[in-house]
Coordinates of N, CA and C in Angstrom, one line a residue:
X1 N 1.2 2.8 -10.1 CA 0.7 2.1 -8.9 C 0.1 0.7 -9.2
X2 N -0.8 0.6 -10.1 CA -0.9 -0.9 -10.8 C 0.0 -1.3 -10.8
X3 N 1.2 -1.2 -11.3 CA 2.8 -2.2 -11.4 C 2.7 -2.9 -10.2
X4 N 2.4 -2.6 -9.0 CA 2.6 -3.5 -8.1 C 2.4 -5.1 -8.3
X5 N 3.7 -5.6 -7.6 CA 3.2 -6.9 -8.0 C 2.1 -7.3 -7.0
X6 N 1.5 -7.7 -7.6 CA 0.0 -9.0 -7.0 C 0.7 -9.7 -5.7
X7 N 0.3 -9.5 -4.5 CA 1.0 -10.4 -3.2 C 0.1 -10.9 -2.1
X8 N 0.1 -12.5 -2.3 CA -0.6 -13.4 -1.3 C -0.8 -12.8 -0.1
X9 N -1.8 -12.2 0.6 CA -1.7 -12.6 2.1 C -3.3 -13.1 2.4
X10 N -2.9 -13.1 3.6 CA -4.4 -13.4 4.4 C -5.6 -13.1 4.4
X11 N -6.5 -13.4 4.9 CA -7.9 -12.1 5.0 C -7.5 -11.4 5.9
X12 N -7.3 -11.2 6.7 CA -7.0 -10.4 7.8 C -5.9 -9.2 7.6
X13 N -4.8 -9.5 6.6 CA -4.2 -8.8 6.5 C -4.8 -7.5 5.2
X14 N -5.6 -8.5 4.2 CA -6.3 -7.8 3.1 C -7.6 -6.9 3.8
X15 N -8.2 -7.4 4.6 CA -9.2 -6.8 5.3 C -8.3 -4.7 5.8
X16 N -7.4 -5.3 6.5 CA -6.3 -4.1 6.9 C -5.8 -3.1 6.2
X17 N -5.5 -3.9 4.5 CA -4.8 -2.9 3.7 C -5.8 -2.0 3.1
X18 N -7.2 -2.8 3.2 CA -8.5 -2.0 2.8 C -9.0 -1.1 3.4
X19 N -9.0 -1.4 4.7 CA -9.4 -0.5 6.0 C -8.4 0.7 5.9
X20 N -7.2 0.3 5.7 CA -6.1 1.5 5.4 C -6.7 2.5 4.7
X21 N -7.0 2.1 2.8 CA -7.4 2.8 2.3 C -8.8 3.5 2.4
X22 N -9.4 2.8 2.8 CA -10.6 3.9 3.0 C -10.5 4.6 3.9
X23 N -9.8 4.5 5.3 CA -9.3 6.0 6.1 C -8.7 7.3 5.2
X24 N -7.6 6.2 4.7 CA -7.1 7.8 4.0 C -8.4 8.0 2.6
X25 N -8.8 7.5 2.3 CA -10.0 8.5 1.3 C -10.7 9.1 1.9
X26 N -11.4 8.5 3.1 CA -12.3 9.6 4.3 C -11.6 10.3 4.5
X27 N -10.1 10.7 4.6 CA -9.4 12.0 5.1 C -9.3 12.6 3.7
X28 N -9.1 12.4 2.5 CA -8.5 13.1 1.5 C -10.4 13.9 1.0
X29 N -11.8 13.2 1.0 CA -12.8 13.7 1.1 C -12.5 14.6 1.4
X30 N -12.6 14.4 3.5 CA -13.2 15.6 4.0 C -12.5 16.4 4.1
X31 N -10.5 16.7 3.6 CA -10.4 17.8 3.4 C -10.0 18.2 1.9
X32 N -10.8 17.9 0.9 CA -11.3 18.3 -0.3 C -10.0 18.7 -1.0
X33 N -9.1 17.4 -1.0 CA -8.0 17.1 -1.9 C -7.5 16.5 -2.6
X34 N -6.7 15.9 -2.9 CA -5.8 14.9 -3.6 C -4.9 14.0 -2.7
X35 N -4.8 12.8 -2.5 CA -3.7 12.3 -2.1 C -2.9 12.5 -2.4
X36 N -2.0 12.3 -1.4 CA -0.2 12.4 -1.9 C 0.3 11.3 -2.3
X37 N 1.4 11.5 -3.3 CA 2.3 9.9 -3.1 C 2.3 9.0 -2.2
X38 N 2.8 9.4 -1.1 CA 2.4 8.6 0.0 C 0.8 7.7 0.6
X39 N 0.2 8.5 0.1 CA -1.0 8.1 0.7 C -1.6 7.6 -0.6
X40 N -1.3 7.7 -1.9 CA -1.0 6.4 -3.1 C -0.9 5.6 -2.5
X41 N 0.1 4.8 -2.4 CA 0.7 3.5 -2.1 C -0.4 3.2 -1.2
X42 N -0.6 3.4 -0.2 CA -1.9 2.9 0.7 C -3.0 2.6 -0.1
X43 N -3.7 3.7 -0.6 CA -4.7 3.6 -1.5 C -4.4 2.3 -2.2
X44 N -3.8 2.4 -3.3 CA -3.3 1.2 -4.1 C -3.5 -0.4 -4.0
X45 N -3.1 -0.2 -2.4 CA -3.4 -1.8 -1.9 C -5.2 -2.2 -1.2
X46 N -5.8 -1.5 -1.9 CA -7.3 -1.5 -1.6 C -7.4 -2.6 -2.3
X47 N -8.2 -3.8 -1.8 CA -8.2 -5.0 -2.9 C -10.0 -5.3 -3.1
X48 N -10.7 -4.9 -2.5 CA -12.3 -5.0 -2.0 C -12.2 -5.8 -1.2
X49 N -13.9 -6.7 -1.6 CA -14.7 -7.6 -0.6 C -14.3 -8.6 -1.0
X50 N -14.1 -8.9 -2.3 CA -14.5 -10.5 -2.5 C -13.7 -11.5 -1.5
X51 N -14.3 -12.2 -1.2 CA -13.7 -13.5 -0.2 C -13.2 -13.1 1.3
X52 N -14.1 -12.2 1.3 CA -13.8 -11.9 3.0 C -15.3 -11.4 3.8
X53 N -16.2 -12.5 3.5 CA -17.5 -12.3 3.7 C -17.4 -12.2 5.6
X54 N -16.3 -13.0 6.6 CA -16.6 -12.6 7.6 C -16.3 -11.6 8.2
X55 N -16.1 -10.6 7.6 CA -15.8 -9.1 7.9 C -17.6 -8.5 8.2
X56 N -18.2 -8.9 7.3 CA -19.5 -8.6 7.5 C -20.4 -9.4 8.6
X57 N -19.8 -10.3 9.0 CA -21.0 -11.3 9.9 C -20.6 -10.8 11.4
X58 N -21.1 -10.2 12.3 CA -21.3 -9.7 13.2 C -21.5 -11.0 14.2
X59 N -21.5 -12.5 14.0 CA -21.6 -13.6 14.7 C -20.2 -14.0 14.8
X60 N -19.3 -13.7 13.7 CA -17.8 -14.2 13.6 C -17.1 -13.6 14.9
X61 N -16.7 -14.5 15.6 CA -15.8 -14.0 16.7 C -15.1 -13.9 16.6
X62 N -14.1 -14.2 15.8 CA -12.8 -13.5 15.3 C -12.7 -12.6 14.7
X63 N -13.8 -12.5 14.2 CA -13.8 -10.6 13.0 C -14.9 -10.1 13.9
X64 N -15.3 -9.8 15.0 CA -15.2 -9.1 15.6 C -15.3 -7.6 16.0
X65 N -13.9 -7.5 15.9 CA -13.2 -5.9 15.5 C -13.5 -5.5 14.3
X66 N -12.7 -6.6 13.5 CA -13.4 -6.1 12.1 C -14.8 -5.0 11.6
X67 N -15.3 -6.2 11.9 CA -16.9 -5.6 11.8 C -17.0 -4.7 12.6
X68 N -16.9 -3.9 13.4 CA -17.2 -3.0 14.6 C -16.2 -2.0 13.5
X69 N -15.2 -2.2 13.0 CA -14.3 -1.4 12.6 C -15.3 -0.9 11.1
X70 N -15.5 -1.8 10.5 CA -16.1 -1.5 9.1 C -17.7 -0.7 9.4
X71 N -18.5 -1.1 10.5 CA -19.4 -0.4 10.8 C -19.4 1.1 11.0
X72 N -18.5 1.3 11.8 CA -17.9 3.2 11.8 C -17.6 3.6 11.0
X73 N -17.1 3.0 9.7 CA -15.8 3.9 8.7 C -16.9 4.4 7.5
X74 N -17.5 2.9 7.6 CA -18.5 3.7 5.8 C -19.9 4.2 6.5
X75 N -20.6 4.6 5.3 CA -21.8 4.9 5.4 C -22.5 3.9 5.5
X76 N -23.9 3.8 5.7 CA -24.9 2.7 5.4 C -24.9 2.3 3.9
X77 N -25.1 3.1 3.3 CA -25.1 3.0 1.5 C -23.4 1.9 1.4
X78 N -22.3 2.8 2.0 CA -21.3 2.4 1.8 C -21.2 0.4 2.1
X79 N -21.5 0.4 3.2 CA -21.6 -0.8 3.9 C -22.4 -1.9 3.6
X80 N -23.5 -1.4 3.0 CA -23.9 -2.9 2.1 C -23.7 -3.0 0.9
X81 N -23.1 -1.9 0.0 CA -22.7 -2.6 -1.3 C -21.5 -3.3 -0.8
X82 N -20.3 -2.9 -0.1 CA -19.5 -3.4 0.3 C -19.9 -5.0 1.1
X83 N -21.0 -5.2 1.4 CA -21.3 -7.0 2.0 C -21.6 -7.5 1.0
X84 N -22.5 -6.8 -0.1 CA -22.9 -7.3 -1.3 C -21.9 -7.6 -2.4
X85 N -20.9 -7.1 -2.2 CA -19.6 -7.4 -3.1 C -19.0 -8.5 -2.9
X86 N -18.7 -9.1 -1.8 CA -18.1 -10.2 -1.2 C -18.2 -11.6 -2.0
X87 N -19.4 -11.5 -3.0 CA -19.1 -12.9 -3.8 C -19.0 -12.1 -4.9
X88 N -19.3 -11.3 -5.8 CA -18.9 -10.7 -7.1 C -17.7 -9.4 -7.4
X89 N -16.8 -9.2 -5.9 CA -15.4 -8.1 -6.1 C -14.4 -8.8 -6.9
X90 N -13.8 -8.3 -8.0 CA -13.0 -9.2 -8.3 C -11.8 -8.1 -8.9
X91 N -10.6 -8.5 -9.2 CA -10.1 -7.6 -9.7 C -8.9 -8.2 -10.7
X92 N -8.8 -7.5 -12.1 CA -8.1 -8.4 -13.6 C -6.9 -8.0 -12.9
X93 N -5.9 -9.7 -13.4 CA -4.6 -10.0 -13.2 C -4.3 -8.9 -13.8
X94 N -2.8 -8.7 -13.8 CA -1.8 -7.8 -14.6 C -1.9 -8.6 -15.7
X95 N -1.8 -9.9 -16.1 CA -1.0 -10.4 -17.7 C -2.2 -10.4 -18.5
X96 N -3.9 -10.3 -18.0 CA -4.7 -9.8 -18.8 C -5.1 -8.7 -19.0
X97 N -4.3 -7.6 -18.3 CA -4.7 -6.2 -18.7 C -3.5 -6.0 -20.1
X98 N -2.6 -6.7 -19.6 CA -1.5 -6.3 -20.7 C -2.3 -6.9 -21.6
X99 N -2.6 -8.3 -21.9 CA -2.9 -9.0 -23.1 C -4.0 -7.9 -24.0
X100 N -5.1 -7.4 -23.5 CA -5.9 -6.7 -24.0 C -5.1 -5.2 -24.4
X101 N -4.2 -4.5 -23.6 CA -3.5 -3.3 -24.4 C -2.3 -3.7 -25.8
X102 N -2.3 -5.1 -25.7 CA -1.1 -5.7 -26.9 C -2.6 -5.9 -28.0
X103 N -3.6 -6.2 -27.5 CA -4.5 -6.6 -28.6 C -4.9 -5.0 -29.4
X104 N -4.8 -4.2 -28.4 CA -5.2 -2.9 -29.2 C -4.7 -2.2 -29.7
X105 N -3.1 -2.2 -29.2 CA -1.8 -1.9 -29.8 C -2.1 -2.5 -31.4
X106 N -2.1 -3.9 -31.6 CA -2.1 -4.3 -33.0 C -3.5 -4.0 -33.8
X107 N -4.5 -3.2 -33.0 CA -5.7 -2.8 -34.0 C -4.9 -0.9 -34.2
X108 N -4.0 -0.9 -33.7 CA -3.5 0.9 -33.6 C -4.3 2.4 -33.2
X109 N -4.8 1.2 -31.8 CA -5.1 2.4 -30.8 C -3.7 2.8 -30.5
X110 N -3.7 4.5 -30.1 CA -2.8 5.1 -29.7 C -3.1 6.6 -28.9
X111 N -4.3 7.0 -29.4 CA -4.4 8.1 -28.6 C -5.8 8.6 -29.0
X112 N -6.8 9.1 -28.1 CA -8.4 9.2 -28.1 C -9.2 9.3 -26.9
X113 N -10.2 8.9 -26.8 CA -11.3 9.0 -25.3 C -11.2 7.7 -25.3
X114 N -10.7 7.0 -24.0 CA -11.0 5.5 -23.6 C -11.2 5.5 -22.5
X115 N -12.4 4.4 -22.5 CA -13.2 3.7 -21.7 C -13.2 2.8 -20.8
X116 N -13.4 3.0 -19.7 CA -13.2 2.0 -18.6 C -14.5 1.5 -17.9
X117 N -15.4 0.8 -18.7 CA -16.7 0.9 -17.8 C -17.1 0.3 -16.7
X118 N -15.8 -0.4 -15.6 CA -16.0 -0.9 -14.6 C -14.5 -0.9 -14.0
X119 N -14.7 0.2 -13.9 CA -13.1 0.5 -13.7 C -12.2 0.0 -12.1
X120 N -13.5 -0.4 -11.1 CA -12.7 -0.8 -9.9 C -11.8 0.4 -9.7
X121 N -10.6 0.2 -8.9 CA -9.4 1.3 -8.3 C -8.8 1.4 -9.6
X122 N -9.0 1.6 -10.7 CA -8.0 1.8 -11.9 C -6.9 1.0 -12.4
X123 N -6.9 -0.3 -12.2 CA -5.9 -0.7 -12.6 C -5.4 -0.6 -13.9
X124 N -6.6 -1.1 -15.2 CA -6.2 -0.4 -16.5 C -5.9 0.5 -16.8
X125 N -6.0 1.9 -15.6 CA -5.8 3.1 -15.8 C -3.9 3.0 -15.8
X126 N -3.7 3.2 -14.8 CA -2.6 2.2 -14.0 C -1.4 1.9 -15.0
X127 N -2.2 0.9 -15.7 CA -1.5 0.1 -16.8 C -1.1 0.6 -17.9
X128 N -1.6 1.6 -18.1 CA -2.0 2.3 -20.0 C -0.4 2.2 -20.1
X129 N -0.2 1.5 -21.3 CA 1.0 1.5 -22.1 C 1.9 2.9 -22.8
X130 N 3.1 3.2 -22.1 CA 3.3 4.6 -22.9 C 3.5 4.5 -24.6
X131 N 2.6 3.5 -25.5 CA 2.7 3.8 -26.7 C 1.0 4.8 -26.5
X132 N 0.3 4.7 -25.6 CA -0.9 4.8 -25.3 C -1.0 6.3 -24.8
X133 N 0.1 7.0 -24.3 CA 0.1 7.8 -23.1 C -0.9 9.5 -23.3
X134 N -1.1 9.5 -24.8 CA -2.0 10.7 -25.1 C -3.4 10.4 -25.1
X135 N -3.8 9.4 -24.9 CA -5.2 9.1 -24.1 C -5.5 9.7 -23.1
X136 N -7.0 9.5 -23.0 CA -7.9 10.8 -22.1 C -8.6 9.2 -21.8
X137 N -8.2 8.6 -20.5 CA -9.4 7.9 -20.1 C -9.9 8.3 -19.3
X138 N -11.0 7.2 -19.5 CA -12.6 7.8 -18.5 C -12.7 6.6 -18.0
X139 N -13.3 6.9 -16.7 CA -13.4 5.9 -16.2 C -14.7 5.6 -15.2
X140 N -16.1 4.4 -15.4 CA -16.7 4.4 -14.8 C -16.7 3.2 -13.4
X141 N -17.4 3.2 -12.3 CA -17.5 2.5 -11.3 C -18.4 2.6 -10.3
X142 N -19.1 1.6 -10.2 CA -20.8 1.8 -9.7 C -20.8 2.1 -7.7
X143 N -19.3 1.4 -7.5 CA -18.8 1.1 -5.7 C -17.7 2.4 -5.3
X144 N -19.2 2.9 -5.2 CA -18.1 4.7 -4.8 C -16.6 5.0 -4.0
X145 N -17.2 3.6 -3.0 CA -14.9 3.6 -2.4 C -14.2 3.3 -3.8
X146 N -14.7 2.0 -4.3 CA -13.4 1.9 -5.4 C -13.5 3.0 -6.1
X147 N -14.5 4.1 -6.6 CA -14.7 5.0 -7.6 C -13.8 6.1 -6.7
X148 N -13.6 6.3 -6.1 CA -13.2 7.8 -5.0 C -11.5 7.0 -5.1
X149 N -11.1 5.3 -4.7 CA -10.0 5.3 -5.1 C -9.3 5.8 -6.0
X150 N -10.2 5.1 -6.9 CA -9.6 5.2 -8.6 C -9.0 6.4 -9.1
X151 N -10.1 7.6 -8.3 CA -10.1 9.1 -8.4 C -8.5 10.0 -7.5
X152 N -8.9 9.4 -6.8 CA -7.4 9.9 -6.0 C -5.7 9.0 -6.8
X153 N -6.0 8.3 -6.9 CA -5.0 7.5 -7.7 C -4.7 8.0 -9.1
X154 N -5.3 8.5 -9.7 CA -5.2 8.9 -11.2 C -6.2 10.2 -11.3
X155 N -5.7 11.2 -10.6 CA -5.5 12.5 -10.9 C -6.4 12.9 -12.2
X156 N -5.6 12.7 -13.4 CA -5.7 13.2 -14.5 C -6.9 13.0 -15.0
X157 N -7.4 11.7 -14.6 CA -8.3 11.0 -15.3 C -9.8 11.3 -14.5
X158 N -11.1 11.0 -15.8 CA -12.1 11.5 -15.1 C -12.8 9.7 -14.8
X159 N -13.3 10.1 -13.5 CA -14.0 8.6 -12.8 C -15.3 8.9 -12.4
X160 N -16.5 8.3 -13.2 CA -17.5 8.7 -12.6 C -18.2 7.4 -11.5
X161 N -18.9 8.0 -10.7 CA -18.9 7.3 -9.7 C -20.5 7.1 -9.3
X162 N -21.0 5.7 -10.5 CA -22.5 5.6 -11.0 C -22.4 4.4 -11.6
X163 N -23.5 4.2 -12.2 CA -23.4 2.8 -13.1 C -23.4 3.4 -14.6
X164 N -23.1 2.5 -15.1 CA -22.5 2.8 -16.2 C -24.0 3.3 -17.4
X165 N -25.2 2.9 -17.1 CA -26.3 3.0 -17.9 C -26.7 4.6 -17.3
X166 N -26.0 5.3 -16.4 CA -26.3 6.7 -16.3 C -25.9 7.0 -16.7
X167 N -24.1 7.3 -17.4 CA -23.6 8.1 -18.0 C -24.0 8.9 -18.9
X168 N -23.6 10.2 -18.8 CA -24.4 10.9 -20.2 C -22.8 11.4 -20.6
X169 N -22.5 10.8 -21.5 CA -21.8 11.2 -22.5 C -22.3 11.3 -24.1
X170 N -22.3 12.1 -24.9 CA -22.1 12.0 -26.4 C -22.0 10.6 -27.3
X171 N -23.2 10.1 -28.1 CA -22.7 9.3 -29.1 C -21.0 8.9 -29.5
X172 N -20.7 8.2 -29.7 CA -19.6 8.1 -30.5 C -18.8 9.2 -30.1
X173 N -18.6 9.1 -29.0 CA -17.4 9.9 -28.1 C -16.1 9.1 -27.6
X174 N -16.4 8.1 -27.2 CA -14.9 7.4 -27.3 C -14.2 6.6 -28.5
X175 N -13.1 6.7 -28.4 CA -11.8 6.2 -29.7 C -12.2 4.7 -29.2
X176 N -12.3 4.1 -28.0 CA -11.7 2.7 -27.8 C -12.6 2.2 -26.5
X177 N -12.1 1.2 -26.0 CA -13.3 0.3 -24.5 C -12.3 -0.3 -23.8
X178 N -12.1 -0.3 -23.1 CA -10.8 -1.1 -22.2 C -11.3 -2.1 -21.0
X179 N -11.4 -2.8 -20.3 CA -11.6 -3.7 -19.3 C -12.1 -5.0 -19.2
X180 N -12.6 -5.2 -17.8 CA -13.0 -6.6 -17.4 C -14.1 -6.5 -16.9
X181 N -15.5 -6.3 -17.2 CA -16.4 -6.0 -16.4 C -16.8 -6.8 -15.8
X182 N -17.6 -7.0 -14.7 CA -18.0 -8.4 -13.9 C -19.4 -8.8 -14.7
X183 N -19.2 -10.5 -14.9 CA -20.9 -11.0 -15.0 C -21.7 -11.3 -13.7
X184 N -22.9 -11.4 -14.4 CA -23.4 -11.3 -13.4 C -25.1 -11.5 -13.8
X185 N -25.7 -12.2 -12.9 CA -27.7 -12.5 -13.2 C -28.5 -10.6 -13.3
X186 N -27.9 -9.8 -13.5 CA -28.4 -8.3 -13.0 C -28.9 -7.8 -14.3
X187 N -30.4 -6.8 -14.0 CA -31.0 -6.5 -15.5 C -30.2 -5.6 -15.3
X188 N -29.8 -4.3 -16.6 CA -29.4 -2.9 -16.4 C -30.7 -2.8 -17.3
X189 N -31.4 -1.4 -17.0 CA -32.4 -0.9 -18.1 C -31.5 0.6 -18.7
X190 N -31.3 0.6 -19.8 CA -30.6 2.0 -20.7 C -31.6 2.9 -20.7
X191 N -31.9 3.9 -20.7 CA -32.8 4.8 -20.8 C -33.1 4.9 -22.7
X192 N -32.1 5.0 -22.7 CA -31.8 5.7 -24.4 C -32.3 4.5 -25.1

């Protein structure tokens, strides 16, 4: 589903293909399943917030609907990280997820626990190279829609849906680290 090629449109129309997907994740929730193929491909085209801040402005007269639409669908929790994303959602091209699986390919990763610690809707998941394909990735993500995406999209794979300084995993439990995580002015405090 990552293979998709990357395709220009509008806000309006990106606003839509998002709104798409979080219907069908509120339906695949509340009846405590899996998506189908079908309802993949929707999912898939989930792109976030970034650069569509007047989805959120309740003054914008043209978004409008929008906003009235985005007010009903999420939670309160849901709905401000999602305004708060609008300048820092971002999501890695295809030719640098590849670049980084050719970089590990030639350190001779091939199969282990790997790491996704900001995993968004899974693209690197998505992407894993079939020299790669006996890997167990994990995948973290702090924006519970993308996390519940990621989750319906890739089945197999475990996605936790937290920040990454809660995880309780084992010392030296993964083979490898895979992604693009966002920067950003934000402390994290580690417990450990």
């Amino acid at each position: 589903l990552a293979h998709n090629p990357v395709e220009e449109v509008n806000k309006k129309e990106r606003f839509h293909r998002n709104y798409a997907a979080i219907s069908v994740l509120k339906e695949c929730q509340n009846e405590n399943r899996f998506a189908t193929p079908e309802e993949q491909i929707i999912l898939s085209k989930y792109v976030g917030w970034g650069g569509i801040p007047e989805a959120f402005d309740e003054r914008a007269g043209s978004w409008q609907s929008e906003y009235t639409m985005l007010k009903n669908i999420l939670t309160t929790e849901e709905y401000a990280a999602a305004r708060e994303s609008t300048l820092t959602a971002f999501y890695t091209p295809p030719e640098v997820i590849t670049a980084i699986y050719k970089a590990m390919e030639k350190m001779g990763f091939k199969e282990g626990n790997l790491l996704e610690p900001s995993c968004g809707i899974g693209n690197f998941i998505g992407m894993l190279p079939k020299s790669m394909e006996n890997a167990k990735v994990y995948g973290v993500e702090l924006d519970t829609v993308s996390a519940g995406i990621a989750q319906q999209l890739y089945q197999k794979s475990s996605i936790a849906a937290q920040g990454f300084e809660e995880v309780n995993v084992p010392d030296s439990f993964f083979d490898g680290v895979i992604g693009n995580v966002p920067f950003g002015d934000f402390k994290v405090s580690d417990k450990r």
